[in-house]
PDB file of C-alpha atoms in Angstrom:
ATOM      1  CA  UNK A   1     106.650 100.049  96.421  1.00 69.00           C
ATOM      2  CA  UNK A   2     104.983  99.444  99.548  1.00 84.00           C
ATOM      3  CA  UNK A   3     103.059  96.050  99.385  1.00 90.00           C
ATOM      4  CA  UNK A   4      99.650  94.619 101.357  1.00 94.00           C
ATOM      5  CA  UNK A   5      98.890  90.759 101.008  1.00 95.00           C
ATOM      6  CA  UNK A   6      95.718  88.842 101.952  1.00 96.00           C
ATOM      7  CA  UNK A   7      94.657  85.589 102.677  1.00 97.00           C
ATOM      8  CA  UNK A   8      92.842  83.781 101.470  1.00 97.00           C
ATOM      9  CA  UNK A   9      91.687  85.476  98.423  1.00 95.00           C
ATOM     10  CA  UNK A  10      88.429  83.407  98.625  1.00 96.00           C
ATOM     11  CA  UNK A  11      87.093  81.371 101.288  1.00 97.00           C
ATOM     12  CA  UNK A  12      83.458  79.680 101.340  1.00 97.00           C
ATOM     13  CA  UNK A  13      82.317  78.696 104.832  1.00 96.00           C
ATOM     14  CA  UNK A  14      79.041  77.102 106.327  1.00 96.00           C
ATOM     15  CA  UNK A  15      76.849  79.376 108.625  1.00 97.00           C
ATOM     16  CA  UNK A  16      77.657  79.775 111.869  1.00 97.00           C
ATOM     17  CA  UNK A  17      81.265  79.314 111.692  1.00 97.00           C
ATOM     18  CA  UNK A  18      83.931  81.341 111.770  1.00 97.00           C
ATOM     19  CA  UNK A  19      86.839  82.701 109.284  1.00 97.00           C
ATOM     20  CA  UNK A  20      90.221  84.378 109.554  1.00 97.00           C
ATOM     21  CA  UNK A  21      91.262  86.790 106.961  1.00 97.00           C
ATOM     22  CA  UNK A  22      94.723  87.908 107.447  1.00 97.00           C
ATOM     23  CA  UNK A  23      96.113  91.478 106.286  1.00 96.00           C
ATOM     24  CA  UNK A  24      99.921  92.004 105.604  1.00 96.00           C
ATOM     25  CA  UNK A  25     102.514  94.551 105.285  1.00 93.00           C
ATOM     26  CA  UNK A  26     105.259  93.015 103.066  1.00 93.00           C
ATOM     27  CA  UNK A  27     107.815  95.570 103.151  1.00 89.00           C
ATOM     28  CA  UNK A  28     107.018  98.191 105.677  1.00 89.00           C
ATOM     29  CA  UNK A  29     105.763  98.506 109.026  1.00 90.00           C
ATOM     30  CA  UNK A  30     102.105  99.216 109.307  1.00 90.00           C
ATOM     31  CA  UNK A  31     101.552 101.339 112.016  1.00 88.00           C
ATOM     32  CA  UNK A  32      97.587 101.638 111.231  1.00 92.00           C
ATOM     33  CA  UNK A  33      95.223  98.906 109.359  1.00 95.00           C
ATOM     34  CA  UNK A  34      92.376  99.737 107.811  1.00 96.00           C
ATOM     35  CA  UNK A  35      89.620  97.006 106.905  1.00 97.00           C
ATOM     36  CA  UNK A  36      86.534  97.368 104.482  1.00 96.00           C
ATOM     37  CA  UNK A  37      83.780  95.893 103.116  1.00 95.00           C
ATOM     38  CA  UNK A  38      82.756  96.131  99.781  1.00 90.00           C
ATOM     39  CA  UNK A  39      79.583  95.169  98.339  1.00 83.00           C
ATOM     40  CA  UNK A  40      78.670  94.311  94.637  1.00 78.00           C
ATOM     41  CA  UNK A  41      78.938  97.549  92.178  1.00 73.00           C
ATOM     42  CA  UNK A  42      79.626  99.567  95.804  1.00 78.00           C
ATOM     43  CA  UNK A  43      81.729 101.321  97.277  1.00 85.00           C
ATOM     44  CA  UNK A  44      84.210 100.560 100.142  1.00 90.00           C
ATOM     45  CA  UNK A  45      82.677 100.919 103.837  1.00 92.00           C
ATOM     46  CA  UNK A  46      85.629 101.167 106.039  1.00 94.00           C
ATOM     47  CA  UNK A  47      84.307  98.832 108.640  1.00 96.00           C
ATOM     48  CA  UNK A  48      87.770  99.141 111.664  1.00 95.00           C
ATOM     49  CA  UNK A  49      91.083 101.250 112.143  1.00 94.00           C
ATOM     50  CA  UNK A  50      93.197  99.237 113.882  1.00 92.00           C
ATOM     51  CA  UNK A  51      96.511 100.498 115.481  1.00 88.00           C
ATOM     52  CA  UNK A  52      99.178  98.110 116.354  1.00 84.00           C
ATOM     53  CA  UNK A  53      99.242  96.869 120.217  1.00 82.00           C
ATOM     54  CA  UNK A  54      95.794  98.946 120.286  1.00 84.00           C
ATOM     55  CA  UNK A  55      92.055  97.806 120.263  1.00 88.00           C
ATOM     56  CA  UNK A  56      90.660  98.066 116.828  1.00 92.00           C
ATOM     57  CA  UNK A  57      88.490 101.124 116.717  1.00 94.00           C
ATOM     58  CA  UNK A  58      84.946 100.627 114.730  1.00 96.00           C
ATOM     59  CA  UNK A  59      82.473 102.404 112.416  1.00 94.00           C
ATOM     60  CA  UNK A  60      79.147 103.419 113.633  1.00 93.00           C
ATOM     61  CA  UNK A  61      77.271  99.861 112.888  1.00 93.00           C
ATOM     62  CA  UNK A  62      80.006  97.185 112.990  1.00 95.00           C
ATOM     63  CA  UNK A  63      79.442  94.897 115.039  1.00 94.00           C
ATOM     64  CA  UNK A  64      82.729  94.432 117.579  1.00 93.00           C
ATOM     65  CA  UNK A  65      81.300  91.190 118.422  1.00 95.00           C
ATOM     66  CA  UNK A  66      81.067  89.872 115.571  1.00 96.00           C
ATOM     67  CA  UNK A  67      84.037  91.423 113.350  1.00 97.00           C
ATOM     68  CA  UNK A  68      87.140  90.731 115.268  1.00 96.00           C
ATOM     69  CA  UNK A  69      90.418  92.435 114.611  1.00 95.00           C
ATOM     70  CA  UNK A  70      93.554  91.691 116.135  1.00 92.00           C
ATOM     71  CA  UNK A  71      96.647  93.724 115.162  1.00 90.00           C
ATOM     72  CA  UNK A  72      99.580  92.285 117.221  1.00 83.00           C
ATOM     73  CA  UNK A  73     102.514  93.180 115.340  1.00 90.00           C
ATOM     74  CA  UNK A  74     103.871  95.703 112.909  1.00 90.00           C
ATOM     75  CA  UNK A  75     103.129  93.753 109.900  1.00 93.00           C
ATOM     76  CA  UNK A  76      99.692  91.758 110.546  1.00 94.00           C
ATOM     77  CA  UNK A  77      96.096  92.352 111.371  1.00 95.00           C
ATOM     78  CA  UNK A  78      93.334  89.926 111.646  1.00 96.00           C
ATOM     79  CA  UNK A  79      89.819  90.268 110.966  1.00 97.00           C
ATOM     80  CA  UNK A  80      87.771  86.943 111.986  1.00 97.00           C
ATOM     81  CA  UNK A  81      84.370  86.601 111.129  1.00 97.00           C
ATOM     82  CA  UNK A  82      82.115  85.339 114.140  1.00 97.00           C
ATOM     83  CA  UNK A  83      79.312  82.949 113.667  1.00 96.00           C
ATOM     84  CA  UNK A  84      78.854  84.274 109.851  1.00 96.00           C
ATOM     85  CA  UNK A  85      75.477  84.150 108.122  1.00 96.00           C
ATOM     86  CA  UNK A  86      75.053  84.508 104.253  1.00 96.00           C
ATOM     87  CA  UNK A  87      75.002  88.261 104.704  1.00 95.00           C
ATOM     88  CA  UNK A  88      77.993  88.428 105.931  1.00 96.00           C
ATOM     89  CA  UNK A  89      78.929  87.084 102.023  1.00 96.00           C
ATOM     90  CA  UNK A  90      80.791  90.004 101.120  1.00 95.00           C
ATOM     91  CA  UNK A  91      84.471  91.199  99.718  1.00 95.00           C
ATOM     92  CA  UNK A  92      87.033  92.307 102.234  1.00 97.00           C
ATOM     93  CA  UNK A  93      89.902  94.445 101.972  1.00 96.00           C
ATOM     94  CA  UNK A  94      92.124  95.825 103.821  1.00 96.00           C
ATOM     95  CA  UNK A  95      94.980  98.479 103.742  1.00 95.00           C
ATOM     96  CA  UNK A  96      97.816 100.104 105.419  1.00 94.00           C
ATOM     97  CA  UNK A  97      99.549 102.632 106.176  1.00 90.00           C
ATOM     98  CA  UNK A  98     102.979 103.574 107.958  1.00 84.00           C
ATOM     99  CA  UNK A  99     103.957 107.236 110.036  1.00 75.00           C
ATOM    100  CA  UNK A 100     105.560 108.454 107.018  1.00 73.00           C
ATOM    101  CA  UNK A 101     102.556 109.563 104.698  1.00 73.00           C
ATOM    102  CA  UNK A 102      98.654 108.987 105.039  1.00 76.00           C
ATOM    103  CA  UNK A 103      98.281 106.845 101.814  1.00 84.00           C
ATOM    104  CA  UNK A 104      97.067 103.425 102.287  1.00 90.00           C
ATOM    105  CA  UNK A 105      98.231 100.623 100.089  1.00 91.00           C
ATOM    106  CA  UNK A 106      95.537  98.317  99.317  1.00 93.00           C
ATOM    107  CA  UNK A 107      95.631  94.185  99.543  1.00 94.00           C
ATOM    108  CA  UNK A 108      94.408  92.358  96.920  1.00 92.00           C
ATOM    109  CA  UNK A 109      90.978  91.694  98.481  1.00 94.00           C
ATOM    110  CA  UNK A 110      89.290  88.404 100.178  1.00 96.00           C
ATOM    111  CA  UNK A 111      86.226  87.071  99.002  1.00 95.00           C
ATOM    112  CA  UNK A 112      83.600  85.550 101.407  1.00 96.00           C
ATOM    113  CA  UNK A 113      81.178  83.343 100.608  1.00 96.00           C
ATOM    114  CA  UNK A 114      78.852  82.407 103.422  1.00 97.00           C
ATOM    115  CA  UNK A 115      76.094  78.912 102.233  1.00 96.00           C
TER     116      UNK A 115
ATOM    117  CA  UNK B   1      81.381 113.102 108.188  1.00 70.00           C
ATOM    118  CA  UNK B   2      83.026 114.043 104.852  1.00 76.00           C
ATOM    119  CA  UNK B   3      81.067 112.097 102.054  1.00 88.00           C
ATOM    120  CA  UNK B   4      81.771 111.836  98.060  1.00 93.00           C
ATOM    121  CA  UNK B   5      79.774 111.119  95.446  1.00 94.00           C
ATOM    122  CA  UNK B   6      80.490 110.545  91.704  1.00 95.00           C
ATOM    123  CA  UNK B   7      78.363 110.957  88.876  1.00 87.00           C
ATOM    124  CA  UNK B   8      78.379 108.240  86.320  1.00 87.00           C
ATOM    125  CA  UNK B   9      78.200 104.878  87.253  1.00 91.00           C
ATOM    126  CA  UNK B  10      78.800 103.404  84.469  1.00 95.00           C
ATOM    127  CA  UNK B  11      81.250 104.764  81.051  1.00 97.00           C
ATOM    128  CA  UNK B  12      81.477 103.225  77.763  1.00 97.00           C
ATOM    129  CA  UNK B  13      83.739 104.652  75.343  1.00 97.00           C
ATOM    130  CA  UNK B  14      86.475 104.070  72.606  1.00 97.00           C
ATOM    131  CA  UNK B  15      89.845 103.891  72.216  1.00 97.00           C
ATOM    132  CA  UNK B  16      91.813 107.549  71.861  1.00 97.00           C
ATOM    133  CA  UNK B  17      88.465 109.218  73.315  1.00 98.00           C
ATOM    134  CA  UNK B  18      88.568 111.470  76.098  1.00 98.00           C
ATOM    135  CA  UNK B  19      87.466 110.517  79.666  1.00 97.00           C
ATOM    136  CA  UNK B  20      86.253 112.857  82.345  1.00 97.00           C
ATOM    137  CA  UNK B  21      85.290 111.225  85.780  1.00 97.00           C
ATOM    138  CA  UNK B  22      83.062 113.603  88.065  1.00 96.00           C
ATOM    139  CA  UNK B  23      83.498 113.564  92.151  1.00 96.00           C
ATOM    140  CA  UNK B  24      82.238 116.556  94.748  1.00 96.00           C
ATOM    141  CA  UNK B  25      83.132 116.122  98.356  1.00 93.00           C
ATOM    142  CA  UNK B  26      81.065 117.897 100.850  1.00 90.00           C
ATOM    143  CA  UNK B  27      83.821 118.794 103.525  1.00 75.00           C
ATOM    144  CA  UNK B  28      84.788 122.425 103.393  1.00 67.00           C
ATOM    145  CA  UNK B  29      87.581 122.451 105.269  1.00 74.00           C
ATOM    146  CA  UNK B  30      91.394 121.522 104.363  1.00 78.00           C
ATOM    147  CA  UNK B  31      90.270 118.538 101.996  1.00 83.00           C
ATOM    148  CA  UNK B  32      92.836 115.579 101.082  1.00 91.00           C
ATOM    149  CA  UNK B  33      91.639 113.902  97.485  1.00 94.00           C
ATOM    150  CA  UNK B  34      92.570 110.506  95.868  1.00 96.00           C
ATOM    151  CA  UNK B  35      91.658 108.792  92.750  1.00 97.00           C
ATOM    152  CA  UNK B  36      92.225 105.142  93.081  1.00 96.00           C
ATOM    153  CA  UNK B  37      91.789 102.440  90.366  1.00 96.00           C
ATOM    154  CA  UNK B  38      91.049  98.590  90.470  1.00 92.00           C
ATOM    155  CA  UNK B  39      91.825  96.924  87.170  1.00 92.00           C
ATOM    156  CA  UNK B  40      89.709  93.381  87.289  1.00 86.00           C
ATOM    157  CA  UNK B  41      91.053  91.261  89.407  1.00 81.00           C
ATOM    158  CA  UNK B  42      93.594  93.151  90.998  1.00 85.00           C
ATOM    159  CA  UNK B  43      93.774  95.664  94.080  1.00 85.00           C
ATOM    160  CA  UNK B  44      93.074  99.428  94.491  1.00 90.00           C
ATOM    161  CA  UNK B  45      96.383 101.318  93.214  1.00 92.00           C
ATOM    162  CA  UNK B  46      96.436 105.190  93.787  1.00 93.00           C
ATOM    163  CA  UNK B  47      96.501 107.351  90.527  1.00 96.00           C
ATOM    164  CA  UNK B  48      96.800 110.405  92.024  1.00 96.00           C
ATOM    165  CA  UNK B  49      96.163 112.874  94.659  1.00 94.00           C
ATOM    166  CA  UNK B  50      95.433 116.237  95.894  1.00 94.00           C
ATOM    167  CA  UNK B  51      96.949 117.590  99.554  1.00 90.00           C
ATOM    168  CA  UNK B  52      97.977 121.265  98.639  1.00 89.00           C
ATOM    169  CA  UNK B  53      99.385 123.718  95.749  1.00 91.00           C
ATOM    170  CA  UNK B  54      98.888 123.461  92.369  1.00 93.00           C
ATOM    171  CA  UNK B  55      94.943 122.593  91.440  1.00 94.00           C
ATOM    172  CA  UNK B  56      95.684 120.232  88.418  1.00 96.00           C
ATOM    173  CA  UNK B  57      97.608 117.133  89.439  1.00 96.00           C
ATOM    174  CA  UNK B  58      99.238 115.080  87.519  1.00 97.00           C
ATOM    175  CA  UNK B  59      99.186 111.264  88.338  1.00 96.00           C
ATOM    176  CA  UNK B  60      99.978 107.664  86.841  1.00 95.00           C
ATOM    177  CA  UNK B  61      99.501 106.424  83.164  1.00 95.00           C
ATOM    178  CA  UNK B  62      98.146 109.698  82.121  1.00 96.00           C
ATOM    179  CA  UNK B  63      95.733 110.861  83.955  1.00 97.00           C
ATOM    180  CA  UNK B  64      95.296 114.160  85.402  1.00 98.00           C
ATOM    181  CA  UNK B  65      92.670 115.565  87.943  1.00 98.00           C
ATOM    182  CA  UNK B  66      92.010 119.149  89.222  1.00 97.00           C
ATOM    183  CA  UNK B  67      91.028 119.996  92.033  1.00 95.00           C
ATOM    184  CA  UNK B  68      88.043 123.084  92.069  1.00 94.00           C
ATOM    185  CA  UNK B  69      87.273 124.003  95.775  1.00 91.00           C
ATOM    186  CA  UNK B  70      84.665 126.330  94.600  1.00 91.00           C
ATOM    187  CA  UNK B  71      82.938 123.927  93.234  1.00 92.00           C
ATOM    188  CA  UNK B  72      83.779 121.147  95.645  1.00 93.00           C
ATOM    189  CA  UNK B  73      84.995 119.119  92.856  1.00 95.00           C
ATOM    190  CA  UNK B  74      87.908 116.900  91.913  1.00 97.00           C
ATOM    191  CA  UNK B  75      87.469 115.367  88.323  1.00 97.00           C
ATOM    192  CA  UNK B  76      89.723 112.712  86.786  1.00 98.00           C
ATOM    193  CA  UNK B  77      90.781 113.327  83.089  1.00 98.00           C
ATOM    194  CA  UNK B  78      92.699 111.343  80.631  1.00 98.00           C
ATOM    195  CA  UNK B  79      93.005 112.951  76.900  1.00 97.00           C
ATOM    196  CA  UNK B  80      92.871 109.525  75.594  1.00 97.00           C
ATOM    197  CA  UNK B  81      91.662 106.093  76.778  1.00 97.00           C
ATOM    198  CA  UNK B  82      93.584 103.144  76.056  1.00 97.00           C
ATOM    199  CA  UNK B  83      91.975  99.488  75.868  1.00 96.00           C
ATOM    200  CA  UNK B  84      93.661  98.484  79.441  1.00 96.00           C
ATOM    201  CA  UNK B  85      92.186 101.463  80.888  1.00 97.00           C
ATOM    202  CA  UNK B  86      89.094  99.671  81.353  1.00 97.00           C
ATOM    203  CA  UNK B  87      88.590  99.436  85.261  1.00 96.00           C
ATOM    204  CA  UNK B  88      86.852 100.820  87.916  1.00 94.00           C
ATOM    205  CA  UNK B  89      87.616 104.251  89.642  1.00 97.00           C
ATOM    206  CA  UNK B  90      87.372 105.544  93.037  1.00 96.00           C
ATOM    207  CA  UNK B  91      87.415 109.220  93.826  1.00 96.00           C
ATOM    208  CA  UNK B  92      88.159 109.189  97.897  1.00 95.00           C
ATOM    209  CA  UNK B  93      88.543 112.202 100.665  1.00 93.00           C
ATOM    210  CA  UNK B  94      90.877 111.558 103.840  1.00 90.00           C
ATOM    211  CA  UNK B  95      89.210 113.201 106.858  1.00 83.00           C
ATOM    212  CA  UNK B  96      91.608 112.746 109.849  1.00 80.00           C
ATOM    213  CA  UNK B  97      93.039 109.859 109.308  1.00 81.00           C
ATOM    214  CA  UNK B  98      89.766 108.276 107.325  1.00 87.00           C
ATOM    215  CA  UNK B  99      89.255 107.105 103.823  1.00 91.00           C
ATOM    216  CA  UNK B 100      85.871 108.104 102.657  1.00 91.00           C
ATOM    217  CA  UNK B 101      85.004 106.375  98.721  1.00 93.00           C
ATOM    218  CA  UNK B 102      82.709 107.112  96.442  1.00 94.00           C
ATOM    219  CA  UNK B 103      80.404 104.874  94.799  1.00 92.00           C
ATOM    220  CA  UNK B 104      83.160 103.961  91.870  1.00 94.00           C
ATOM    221  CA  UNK B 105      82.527 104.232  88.404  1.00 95.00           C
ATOM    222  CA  UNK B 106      83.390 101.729  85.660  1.00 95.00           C
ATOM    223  CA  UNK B 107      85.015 102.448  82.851  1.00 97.00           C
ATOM    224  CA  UNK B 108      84.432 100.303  79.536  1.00 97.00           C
ATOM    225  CA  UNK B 109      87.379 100.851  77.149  1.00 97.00           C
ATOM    226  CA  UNK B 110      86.340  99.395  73.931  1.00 95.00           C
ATOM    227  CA  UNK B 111      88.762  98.468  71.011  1.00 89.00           C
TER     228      UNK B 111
END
């Protein structure tokens, strides 16, 4: 089956800085990249579509700025998180999907800890 | 914007009981439904889902869901709840190319 990794599973970084969560296809190409957020006993906001060799298109409210995704290549997207702040503290995940269906396979999920 | 919303946050129940999981969708157009699952610790995995035809669809590790466009529903079943069922569940609607999830509902399996 088709297969989404993430890393890191968990990073903790100090305000202000920034992180790099990475989104991966294993075994197909990922023509579209989908990245949430998802907050304790929530649901999943999708946050960015992003199409390879395209600019990332975002939900009403996410910041561009501040939640950058890169999708260069077939099989990876990027989301970096600018200048964080503690409520940025959330889990990320993200998914993809090929041309062949819509279903999105799921990564595992990246926690971020913002002190 | 299509939005879903489930009922029960929160389900505790036995071994060999029956579940039912509620989710309505607003959209009234052609409607795409999921049901998703996240075991602890692990990531989403569908578990079934709803594009066209037949109502009642069948899905993974015995669950079932049918789909009731009168009613704007799409409940998950299962006849009888096993331990590792215990998990959360997402009832989702694609709009365009768009996931839209519920508010999940755990499921506490006990022995």
């Amino acid at each position: 089956g088709a297969v989404v990794s993430q890393h890191p599973s968990w990073v903790i970084c100090k305000s202000g800085t920034s992180v790099k969560i990475e989104c991966r296809s294993l075994d197909f190409q990922a023509t579209t990249m989908f990245w949430y957020r998802q907050f304790p006993k929530q649901s999943l906001m999708l946050m960015a579509t992003s199409n390879e060799g395209s600019k990332a298109t975002y939900e009403q409210g996410v910041e561009k700025d501040k939640f950058l995704i890169n999708h260069a290549s077939l099989t990876l997207s990027t989301l970096t998180v600018t200048s964080a702040h503690p409520e940025d503290s959330s889990f990320y995940i993200c998914s993809a999907r090929g041309d062949a269906s819509y279903e999105q396979y799921f990564g595992p999920g990246t926690r971020l800890t913002v002190t | 914007a299509q939005s879903v919303s489930q009922h029960n946050h929160h389900v505790i129940l036995s071994e060999a009981a029956s579940l039912e999981l509620g989710c309505n969708y607003s959209y009234g157009g052609t409607v795409n439904l999921f049901w998703y699952v996240q075991y602890p610790g692990q990531h989403l995995q569908l578990l079934l889902k709803y594009f066209s035809g037949d109502p009642l669809v069948k899905g993974i590790k015995g669950f079932e869901a049918e789909f009731i466009k009168s009613k704007f529903s799409f409940n998950l079943r299962k006849p009888s709840v096993q331990w590792s069922d215990t998990a959360e569940y997402f009832c989702a609607a694609l709009e365009y190319y768009k996931l839209s999830f519920g508010a999940g509902t755990t499921v506490t399996v006990r022995a």
